[in-house]
């Protein structure tokens, strides 16, 4: 039995005869480069039963981890055949007869990872979905479960921050970096962003400052900056690293005693080098963060509900926007997938598959 | 007014006329190599007043940090003229008239660092001293406040260990390493020690196993060992590093998910290299530990009293012995100081100044 929401109940037989759904999905049956192993495949979807929910995907981003998963380079291994993608925003089409919390027309996002979101339609389980207000933009909702939550947890779970405290990060224009700036602005925390120098550095600085960055400095500028020594900003007790190598060392150098450097990415493919002195005498800690683990370990926790509530409130109020992005049609997935994993893709622009075009 | 204990009270004037004390101290008035800047100097000591305690030093070790302090390479900077040394065991000679907790004849150790212990006699404040039972050996008491406490805190403060758990460490024959093995044995924890290969490796392994090491492996042996994969020992969640470089990386590689590598030294003078993957996907944390900070921050804490009580009980029971050491007369301090900082000195033998010879 299906329910199409409270306002438009029809039975499953009627409905399936009326509008049998064919999903177009980006599937792969072996690991490899996305451009080579992904195939656009059509499958007729079964009607949603029991606790299942049939959704139409509206938008689904291409994240670096999605590409790594397809390449077989990620710790999470899918079962083949697999549909690519982990994030999306979708609209509920109809629900199985045991579903209580959802109705047709609502917008939802996935609570679980590995659901395969690069598809026009999908059947998920009720407990894999979270309703999101339609006041939240499609790009924001589609990209809400990985980057903003990573920024949120890294700001909450390593050091107890107070308004007026400072956070420093490299790769400050990454999608997580942009989220960090916006959450810091909302919470009254100073955020200092480090970026690589580039021809369009002035525009980049302006963009990040618009998102709430207190200071944006190039890697050369931070080495000679006196923003902390002069007392203009409090020395940071929390730093985020998505680059590694010398960039990570430089960021950690500015940490106050007892500070923590949290690594969530390694764009340079160079390890983090940790001198003995800061470890022992400054009590600097080097930690890592992986959103996938946190989400699994806190799947139904009140802390997770609270986090989504806060993030969506900021999005509704226009205080938190999606990272720089480009909407691309599903048919152009090959170009987008190739670009998403490049250095430019990771720090410059997020590609979001738009299923409506 | 002075008190010479409950049994032999004489007034200060009588006492000072009878036995005015001249201290022979190893002093320095500038930073440099210990052999060059240390001078054996005689000073007449004032009578202890108020809360002061006059002690005769019985034995005082030469620790690597003592040498670094004299060289000016340590974060703790002494005021000149300074007396070298931070640890000792001493005998109370007489006390000022406001002293309540001490009496002549008792053995004491310093609770504060930087007191200058390379001297035959000293006047300290009551709250800088802790009474230690005479059942504790002189070498054990003299070396109790730095290495055993470092091992104790590193085992207690980073990961919650249970009997049957495993700890792994490099530089396993360092003074702290020897303390780790003994505390692990007392607490039912498996301790795996990594050492550099050497001609007398068999004797070294035997010595460390006598102290309680569950397994002692060379750096080559641990790379191919299956003690964790085979399930013989649980994968460690706690590792200690006093070497750095490749040795630290190798040790961290054996940590279980969520494990912590604690660095307390850097003998190789190479930094710790931290790959991004283990930080993010295995949630491995890289921390540091400095006993001096902990002691300052916990100067009068119940946790500190509890720690000393446990360590001294083990020493009294013969379950915890001093690290490999050699007693040397004060007159031979130059040779001992030079040897103490060498690689061999750090991992092989601790030199303890014996003030009675």
XYZ file of C-alpha atoms in Angstrom:
714
model
C 0.000 0.000 0.000
C 1.154 3.504 -0.847
C 0.265 6.860 0.593
C 0.636 9.963 -1.553
C 0.325 12.315 1.372
C -2.778 13.344 3.260
C -4.297 15.360 0.460
C -4.023 12.970 -2.434
C -4.466 9.377 -1.342
C -4.643 6.803 -4.107
C -3.929 3.124 -3.866
C -0.726 1.547 -5.046
C -2.226 -0.302 -7.965
C -3.882 2.841 -9.295
C -0.763 4.899 -8.811
C 1.680 2.466 -10.347
C -0.533 2.068 -13.383
C -0.757 5.825 -13.707
C 2.894 6.763 -13.341
C 5.326 3.886 -13.268
C 8.719 5.437 -12.541
C 11.846 4.903 -14.575
C 15.021 6.133 -12.850
C 18.015 7.294 -14.833
C 21.051 6.548 -12.647
C 24.813 6.934 -12.865
C 25.890 3.378 -12.101
C 29.208 1.582 -11.985
C 30.047 -2.090 -11.705
C 33.790 -1.777 -11.067
C 36.253 0.751 -9.650
C 37.991 3.156 -12.003
C 37.973 6.730 -13.230
C 34.392 8.056 -13.082
C 34.418 9.139 -16.737
C 35.206 5.562 -17.703
C 33.201 3.404 -15.323
C 30.024 5.451 -14.820
C 27.119 4.580 -17.109
C 23.774 6.325 -17.371
C 21.362 3.428 -16.876
C 17.552 3.297 -16.869
C 15.750 1.120 -14.318
C 12.067 0.787 -13.630
C 11.627 1.354 -9.905
C 9.429 -0.895 -7.761
C 6.584 0.761 -5.878
C 7.554 1.826 -2.348
C 6.439 -0.746 0.223
C 6.083 -0.672 3.998
C 8.566 1.940 5.283
C 9.868 2.920 1.867
C 9.685 6.356 0.308
C 9.821 7.051 -3.425
C 11.586 10.320 -4.141
C 12.435 12.400 -7.158
C 15.968 13.752 -6.803
C 16.120 17.483 -7.417
C 19.845 18.142 -7.071
C 22.878 16.062 -6.044
C 26.431 17.377 -5.648
C 29.641 15.706 -6.771
C 31.964 15.599 -3.754
C 35.643 14.579 -3.848
C 34.854 11.592 -1.617
C 32.259 10.413 -4.171
C 34.974 10.312 -6.823
C 37.431 8.556 -4.474
C 34.757 5.964 -3.703
C 34.271 5.221 -7.411
C 38.046 4.995 -7.854
C 38.211 2.490 -5.001
C 40.476 4.833 -3.032
C 38.040 5.519 -0.216
C 37.657 3.409 2.939
C 33.953 2.956 2.146
C 33.500 0.185 -0.441
C 30.156 -0.030 -2.280
C 28.438 -3.207 -3.423
C 28.220 -3.503 -7.203
C 26.293 -2.468 -9.154
C 26.416 0.854 -7.296
C 24.871 4.256 -7.928
C 27.307 7.136 -7.389
C 26.785 10.015 -4.980
C 25.988 10.439 -1.299
C 24.168 13.758 -0.989
C 21.031 15.234 -2.522
C 17.838 17.082 -1.955
C 14.775 15.227 -3.160
C 11.009 15.569 -3.299
C 8.764 12.892 -1.877
C 6.581 11.352 -4.613
C 4.767 8.720 -2.596
C 5.281 6.539 0.453
C 4.736 2.951 1.605
C 1.751 2.255 3.853
C 3.770 2.054 7.070
C 5.429 5.433 6.565
C 4.190 7.953 9.111
C 6.521 10.928 8.996
C 6.565 11.840 5.310
C 4.117 12.924 2.652
C 4.243 13.719 -1.039
C 5.702 17.060 -1.975
C 8.037 17.413 1.009
C 11.718 18.077 0.491
C 14.081 15.567 2.085
C 17.810 14.938 2.414
C 19.570 11.615 3.083
C 20.647 10.849 6.661
C 22.657 7.804 5.613
C 25.649 7.758 3.299
C 26.112 5.383 0.380
C 22.480 5.630 -0.772
C 23.427 6.467 -4.368
C 22.026 9.912 -5.144
C 23.160 10.456 -8.737
C 19.830 9.346 -10.058
C 16.562 10.939 -11.073
C 14.454 8.825 -8.714
C 15.088 6.444 -5.844
C 13.323 4.346 -3.241
C 14.785 4.936 0.236
C 13.736 3.868 3.706
C 11.897 6.313 5.919
C 14.660 6.295 8.554
C 17.251 7.232 5.933
C 15.623 10.602 5.276
C 15.203 13.950 7.001
C 12.580 16.534 6.038
C 13.986 19.924 5.129
C 11.972 23.118 4.826
C 11.298 24.371 1.322
C 12.563 27.738 2.511
C 16.052 26.211 2.324
C 17.474 26.679 -1.190
C 18.005 23.593 -3.344
C 21.794 24.068 -3.567
C 22.026 24.583 0.210
C 19.870 21.543 1.008
C 21.672 19.355 -1.531
C 25.063 20.155 0.027
C 24.028 20.242 3.691
C 25.035 16.820 5.006
C 28.787 16.722 4.327
C 30.550 20.107 4.281
C 28.474 22.270 6.659
C 28.219 19.425 9.151
C 31.991 18.827 8.953
C 32.588 22.502 9.716
C 29.993 22.435 12.503
C 31.460 19.391 14.262
C 35.064 20.521 13.903
C 34.113 23.830 15.525
C 32.187 22.094 18.333
C 33.969 18.866 19.195
C 37.680 19.617 19.677
C 38.004 22.877 21.604
C 35.434 24.787 23.662
C 35.219 28.089 21.765
C 33.741 31.349 23.029
C 32.734 34.465 21.091
C 35.900 36.471 20.412
C 38.073 33.368 20.055
C 39.935 32.749 16.815
C 40.016 29.828 14.393
C 42.605 29.514 11.611
C 42.397 27.286 8.519
C 44.247 26.587 5.313
C 42.421 25.782 2.064
C 40.057 28.460 3.342
C 38.181 28.522 0.051
C 37.297 24.820 0.158
C 33.614 24.024 0.592
C 34.244 23.189 4.267
C 36.342 26.351 4.568
C 33.459 28.466 3.313
C 31.171 26.764 5.821
C 33.649 27.442 8.654
C 33.682 31.165 7.874
C 29.884 31.335 7.880
C 29.419 29.396 11.119
C 32.127 31.486 12.811
C 30.340 34.664 11.746
C 27.063 33.324 13.123
C 28.710 32.382 16.438
C 30.879 35.485 16.911
C 34.167 33.667 16.358
C 37.022 35.219 14.395
C 38.057 33.099 11.426
C 41.394 33.539 9.693
C 41.650 31.901 6.282
C 44.858 30.962 4.477
C 44.760 30.499 0.696
C 47.337 29.961 -2.019
C 48.308 33.050 -3.954
C 46.737 33.371 -7.423
C 46.039 36.026 -10.051
C 42.485 36.622 -8.817
C 43.485 36.778 -5.131
C 41.696 40.088 -4.505
C 38.353 38.681 -5.667
C 38.860 35.510 -3.626
C 39.631 37.488 -0.466
C 36.563 39.624 -1.014
C 34.368 36.579 -1.563
C 35.573 34.887 1.641
C 35.220 38.095 3.635
C 31.641 38.349 2.381
C 31.090 34.885 3.853
C 32.393 36.100 7.203
C 36.164 35.553 7.151
C 37.795 37.992 9.596
C 41.106 37.903 7.703
C 42.161 36.157 4.498
C 45.914 35.848 3.947
C 48.039 34.086 1.377
C 50.554 31.497 2.556
C 53.314 34.081 2.090
C 51.393 36.760 3.990
C 50.656 34.629 7.059
C 54.366 33.878 7.514
C 55.121 37.540 8.170
C 51.774 38.637 9.599
C 51.569 40.068 13.121
C 47.802 39.769 13.547
C 48.314 37.503 16.564
C 51.494 39.014 17.998
C 50.030 42.502 17.810
C 47.007 41.370 19.787
C 44.635 42.333 16.975
C 43.216 38.823 17.209
C 43.514 36.258 20.008
C 45.905 33.436 19.175
C 43.849 30.537 17.805
C 43.335 27.387 19.845
C 41.761 25.597 16.892
C 43.070 25.137 13.345
C 41.740 23.216 10.356
C 43.902 21.606 7.702
C 42.829 20.208 4.328
C 46.188 20.665 2.585
C 48.984 18.945 4.539
C 52.730 19.456 4.056
C 54.253 22.843 4.782
C 50.870 24.527 4.771
C 49.750 22.415 7.737
C 52.984 23.120 9.613
C 52.579 26.858 9.042
C 49.002 26.855 10.291
C 49.905 24.836 13.397
C 52.710 27.302 14.182
C 50.143 29.984 15.041
C 48.261 27.855 17.555
C 48.250 28.939 21.170
C 49.359 26.528 23.910
C 46.968 23.602 24.136
C 45.700 24.198 20.598
C 44.428 21.519 18.234
C 45.047 21.109 14.498
C 42.218 19.111 12.943
C 42.946 17.547 9.546
C 39.969 16.791 7.300
C 41.692 16.600 3.925
C 45.085 16.278 2.253
C 44.948 18.123 -1.061
C 48.736 18.404 -1.424
C 49.086 14.644 -0.844
C 51.923 15.486 1.566
C 51.804 14.309 5.183
C 51.527 16.616 8.163
C 54.936 17.162 9.737
C 54.893 17.604 13.485
C 57.951 18.964 15.280
C 58.601 17.459 18.698
C 58.834 20.812 20.512
C 55.276 22.059 19.877
C 53.871 18.617 20.765
C 55.620 18.503 24.126
C 56.121 22.087 25.254
C 53.092 23.772 23.644
C 50.781 20.770 24.071
C 49.623 21.070 20.463
C 47.454 18.117 19.428
C 47.105 16.793 15.885
C 43.744 15.179 15.276
C 41.629 14.160 12.323
C 37.929 14.331 11.515
C 35.762 12.183 9.267
C 32.120 13.168 8.981
C 31.098 9.700 7.760
C 32.222 8.097 11.019
C 30.593 10.763 13.167
C 27.287 10.416 11.323
C 27.293 6.637 11.719
C 28.146 6.839 15.406
C 25.540 9.540 16.019
C 22.901 8.425 13.529
C 19.877 9.109 15.732
C 21.507 11.257 18.390
C 19.869 14.441 19.720
C 23.162 16.189 18.952
C 22.680 15.395 15.266
C 19.112 16.731 15.199
C 20.278 19.893 16.962
C 23.053 20.352 14.399
C 20.722 20.063 11.389
C 18.191 22.369 13.044
C 20.827 25.067 13.573
C 22.304 24.732 10.093
C 18.907 24.853 8.363
C 17.829 27.857 10.447
C 20.924 29.735 9.296
C 20.207 28.689 5.700
C 16.579 29.837 5.939
C 17.736 33.184 7.329
C 20.163 33.604 4.426
C 23.094 33.519 6.850
C 24.541 30.368 5.358
C 24.808 29.836 1.611
C 25.964 26.877 -0.456
C 29.610 26.862 -1.520
C 30.526 28.281 -4.912
C 28.894 25.893 -7.317
C 27.704 25.222 -10.835
C 24.539 23.331 -11.642
C 25.130 20.814 -14.423
C 22.656 18.527 -16.195
C 22.902 14.805 -15.500
C 23.918 14.221 -19.116
C 27.123 16.203 -18.552
C 28.241 14.173 -15.544
C 31.496 13.051 -17.169
C 32.932 16.547 -17.461
C 31.752 17.454 -13.974
C 33.163 14.291 -12.383
C 36.567 14.873 -13.948
C 36.639 18.481 -12.767
C 35.377 17.722 -9.252
C 38.501 15.915 -8.166
C 40.999 18.407 -9.521
C 42.660 20.823 -7.117
C 40.564 23.538 -8.704
C 37.432 21.492 -8.222
C 38.146 20.893 -4.551
C 38.855 24.489 -3.687
C 37.128 26.407 -6.411
C 33.690 25.206 -7.282
C 31.328 22.407 -6.423
C 29.448 20.737 -9.267
C 25.839 19.921 -8.507
C 23.865 17.605 -10.761
C 20.552 19.268 -11.528
C 18.007 16.552 -12.321
C 15.425 18.995 -13.642
C 17.419 19.935 -16.739
C 63.690 29.685 65.424
C 64.601 26.191 64.279
C 63.176 22.805 65.120
C 65.357 19.724 64.826
C 62.456 17.340 65.052
C 60.460 16.301 68.077
C 63.216 14.301 69.736
C 66.117 16.700 69.547
C 64.989 20.273 69.973
C 67.752 22.846 70.273
C 67.494 26.526 69.585
C 68.712 28.118 66.391
C 71.619 29.975 67.944
C 72.978 26.830 69.603
C 72.559 24.787 66.439
C 74.109 27.258 64.026
C 77.106 27.674 66.299
C 77.479 23.908 66.447
C 77.180 23.014 62.765
C 77.118 25.897 60.343
C 76.514 24.346 56.926
C 78.625 24.922 53.853
C 77.002 23.672 50.626
C 79.066 22.546 47.668
C 76.947 23.271 44.578
C 77.258 22.891 40.828
C 76.470 26.435 39.739
C 76.410 28.253 36.415
C 76.100 31.919 35.582
C 75.569 31.611 31.823
C 74.237 29.070 29.320
C 76.665 26.703 27.635
C 77.940 23.144 27.665
C 77.725 21.800 31.243
C 81.389 20.765 31.296
C 82.330 24.359 30.550
C 79.872 26.478 32.497
C 79.324 24.417 35.667
C 81.531 25.319 38.621
C 81.733 23.561 41.976
C 81.134 26.454 44.379
C 81.041 26.573 48.194
C 78.419 28.716 49.941
C 77.630 29.035 53.616
C 73.906 28.406 53.958
C 71.679 30.617 56.119
C 69.749 28.934 58.915
C 66.256 27.827 57.854
C 63.631 30.372 58.900
C 59.849 30.244 59.167
C 58.658 27.625 56.637
C 62.117 26.693 55.416
C 63.722 23.275 55.629
C 67.469 22.622 55.592
C 68.270 19.365 53.826
C 71.332 17.320 53.046
C 71.084 15.979 49.492
C 71.746 12.251 49.346
C 71.503 11.597 45.610
C 70.513 13.663 42.559
C 70.223 12.356 38.994
C 71.388 14.046 35.813
C 68.434 14.128 33.415
C 68.606 15.150 29.747
C 66.313 18.112 30.494
C 68.798 19.322 33.152
C 71.507 19.472 30.499
C 69.187 21.192 27.996
C 68.322 23.773 30.660
C 72.008 24.563 31.233
C 72.541 24.801 27.470
C 69.661 27.277 27.244
C 67.777 24.911 24.934
C 64.911 24.176 27.303
C 61.718 26.237 27.615
C 62.415 26.706 31.338
C 64.953 29.508 31.854
C 66.715 29.733 35.246
C 67.770 32.927 37.002
C 71.548 33.261 37.311
C 73.463 32.245 39.282
C 71.653 28.907 39.092
C 72.290 25.507 40.648
C 71.856 22.631 38.195
C 69.472 19.715 38.648
C 65.768 19.234 39.346
C 65.460 15.908 41.139
C 66.940 14.449 44.318
C 66.318 12.578 47.499
C 67.432 14.449 50.603
C 67.485 14.093 54.374
C 65.965 16.758 56.596
C 68.623 18.327 58.853
C 66.541 20.932 60.629
C 63.470 23.069 60.042
C 62.259 26.645 60.564
C 59.922 27.302 63.491
C 56.750 27.470 61.402
C 57.348 24.097 59.743
C 54.796 21.545 60.899
C 55.015 18.578 58.563
C 58.714 17.712 58.616
C 61.325 16.658 61.132
C 65.021 15.913 61.101
C 66.041 12.580 59.654
C 63.126 12.194 57.241
C 63.737 11.546 53.560
C 62.176 14.039 51.167
C 61.924 14.671 47.430
C 61.253 17.993 45.660
C 57.696 18.717 44.506
C 58.752 21.781 42.534
C 61.131 21.869 39.590
C 64.022 24.276 39.205
C 65.095 24.034 42.861
C 68.731 23.251 41.998
C 69.508 19.816 43.406
C 73.135 19.317 42.348
C 74.369 20.440 45.727
C 75.318 18.849 49.023
C 72.884 20.934 51.078
C 70.003 23.279 50.385
C 67.324 25.339 52.083
C 63.902 24.699 50.537
C 60.388 25.716 51.498
C 58.164 23.242 53.276
C 55.597 23.230 50.457
C 58.298 22.339 47.926
C 58.958 18.969 49.566
C 57.269 15.598 49.930
C 58.199 13.015 52.569
C 59.189 9.647 51.167
C 59.494 6.444 53.180
C 62.998 5.232 53.940
C 61.884 1.852 52.621
C 62.134 3.392 49.148
C 65.678 2.976 47.800
C 67.792 6.091 47.325
C 68.120 5.623 43.543
C 64.359 5.060 43.232
C 63.476 8.084 45.376
C 66.019 10.317 43.631
C 64.540 9.500 40.200
C 60.868 9.365 41.160
C 59.533 12.775 40.136
C 60.292 12.892 36.393
C 60.418 9.517 34.615
C 58.025 7.317 36.638
C 55.489 10.131 36.845
C 55.767 10.746 33.088
C 55.061 7.057 32.456
C 52.214 7.086 34.998
C 50.456 10.114 33.508
C 50.902 9.001 29.900
C 49.297 5.673 30.801
C 46.427 7.362 32.676
C 45.560 10.594 30.894
C 45.166 9.859 27.177
C 43.281 6.581 26.798
C 41.197 4.629 29.317
C 43.122 1.345 29.548
C 41.859 -1.933 30.983
C 43.825 -5.032 32.009
C 44.595 -7.012 28.857
C 44.948 -3.894 26.704
C 48.220 -3.225 24.902
C 50.608 -0.277 24.891
C 53.437 0.086 22.354
C 56.498 2.343 22.641
C 59.737 3.090 20.860
C 62.947 3.916 22.756
C 61.652 1.215 25.084
C 64.912 1.180 27.031
C 64.740 4.876 27.942
C 64.217 5.648 31.612
C 60.553 6.447 30.910
C 60.325 3.291 28.789
C 61.553 1.172 31.693
C 58.972 2.840 33.928
C 56.204 2.145 31.391
C 57.028 -1.574 31.362
C 56.943 -1.763 35.161
C 53.668 0.140 35.561
C 52.060 -1.952 32.801
C 53.127 -5.128 34.605
C 51.658 -3.822 37.856
C 48.372 -2.912 36.146
C 47.984 -6.008 33.950
C 48.569 -4.168 30.685
C 50.611 -5.683 27.847
C 53.578 -3.519 26.891
C 55.379 -3.929 23.589
C 58.781 -2.252 23.411
C 60.636 -1.277 20.240
C 64.415 -0.771 20.423
C 67.174 -0.187 17.904
C 69.162 -3.249 16.959
C 72.610 -3.537 18.604
C 75.255 -6.172 19.339
C 73.960 -6.797 22.868
C 70.286 -6.993 21.794
C 69.667 -10.318 23.555
C 70.745 -8.907 26.934
C 68.678 -5.758 26.393
C 65.563 -7.773 25.552
C 66.071 -9.914 28.618
C 66.540 -6.873 30.839
C 63.340 -5.212 29.575
C 61.378 -8.444 29.864
C 62.562 -8.701 33.469
C 61.033 -5.260 34.014
C 57.730 -6.508 32.631
C 57.846 -5.941 28.871
C 55.468 -8.396 27.171
C 57.416 -8.270 23.896
C 60.626 -6.485 22.913
C 61.243 -6.147 19.171
C 63.834 -4.344 17.107
C 62.682 -1.755 14.586
C 63.230 -4.316 11.820
C 61.325 -7.033 13.692
C 58.220 -4.938 14.375
C 57.831 -4.174 10.668
C 57.227 -7.835 9.867
C 55.744 -8.962 13.184
C 52.233 -10.428 13.300
C 51.724 -10.160 17.065
C 48.692 -7.925 16.510
C 47.347 -9.431 13.288
C 47.537 -12.930 14.735
C 45.485 -11.839 17.720
C 48.257 -12.780 20.153
C 47.960 -9.279 21.578
C 45.139 -6.751 21.240
C 45.979 -3.895 18.881
C 47.267 -1.000 20.982
C 45.177 2.121 21.474
C 48.088 3.940 23.116
C 51.651 4.446 21.877
C 54.594 6.394 23.280
C 57.279 8.040 21.175
C 60.614 9.470 22.328
C 62.428 9.048 18.995
C 60.497 10.758 16.174
C 61.070 10.277 12.440
C 60.405 6.888 10.884
C 60.373 5.191 14.262
C 57.357 7.266 15.331
C 55.555 6.559 12.057
C 56.165 2.826 12.454
C 54.837 2.796 16.004
C 51.730 4.786 15.047
C 51.027 2.331 12.212
C 50.151 -0.374 14.748
C 47.568 1.718 16.585
C 43.968 0.597 16.525
C 41.221 2.986 15.380
C 40.913 5.897 17.788
C 44.433 5.323 19.112
C 46.749 8.015 20.455
C 50.489 8.468 19.909
C 51.975 10.466 22.778
C 55.369 12.073 22.129
C 57.553 12.832 25.152
C 60.968 13.070 23.492
C 62.689 13.422 20.135
C 66.022 11.620 20.325
C 66.465 11.360 16.542
C 65.840 15.116 16.203
C 63.494 14.260 13.321
C 59.858 15.402 13.381
C 56.896 13.067 13.577
C 55.378 12.527 10.145
C 51.635 12.058 10.117
C 49.895 10.718 7.017
C 46.480 12.202 6.327
C 44.704 8.840 6.017
C 45.289 7.565 9.582
C 44.338 10.984 11.005
C 41.011 11.091 9.193
C 39.920 7.500 8.631
C 41.498 5.786 11.669
C 40.998 8.759 14.000
C 44.587 8.485 15.222
C 45.560 11.433 17.439
C 49.085 12.780 17.856
C 49.627 14.379 21.243
C 52.537 15.406 23.414
C 53.272 15.226 27.124
C 55.460 17.396 29.348
C 55.681 16.395 32.993
C 56.830 19.875 34.056
C 53.578 21.443 32.875
C 51.425 18.746 34.443
C 53.187 19.099 37.785
C 52.748 22.873 37.781
C 49.088 22.631 36.851
C 48.449 19.917 39.427
C 50.852 21.060 42.122
C 48.600 20.332 45.099
C 46.007 18.156 43.399
C 44.680 14.951 44.991
C 45.545 13.225 41.707
C 49.211 14.065 42.269
C 49.212 12.713 45.833
C 47.510 9.534 44.612
C 50.151 9.121 41.895
C 53.095 9.437 44.297
C 51.419 7.092 46.778
C 50.977 4.399 44.122
C 54.486 4.789 42.724
C 56.138 4.675 46.158
C 54.071 1.642 47.171
C 55.319 -0.212 44.096
C 58.875 0.877 44.897
C 58.571 -0.286 48.516
C 57.257 -3.642 47.318
C 60.213 -4.014 44.946
C 57.854 -3.953 41.963
C 59.342 -0.778 40.557
C 63.086 -0.199 40.379
C 65.140 2.791 39.279
C 66.289 2.829 35.663
C 69.718 1.448 34.825
C 72.064 3.861 36.531
C 75.531 4.577 37.812
C 76.238 6.479 41.014
C 79.010 9.035 40.495
C 80.679 11.341 43.024
C 79.940 15.049 42.769
C 83.585 15.685 41.852
C 83.117 13.705 38.617
C 80.109 15.695 37.438
C 81.805 16.846 34.221
C 82.175 13.364 32.777
C 78.671 12.404 33.870
C 77.075 15.555 32.446
C 78.726 15.005 29.070
C 77.595 11.377 28.960
C 74.049 12.084 30.134
C 73.008 13.889 26.997
C 74.456 11.426 24.509
C 72.123 9.000 22.774
C 73.684 6.276 24.886
C 73.109 8.297 28.029
C 69.451 8.863 27.228
C 68.647 5.261 26.485
C 71.354 3.361 28.271
C 72.137 4.569 31.740
C 71.180 7.358 34.090
C 73.957 9.051 36.051
C 73.093 9.851 39.648
C 75.273 12.187 41.681
C 75.989 10.533 45.015
C 76.680 13.246 47.586
C 77.965 10.806 50.189
C 81.128 9.902 48.275
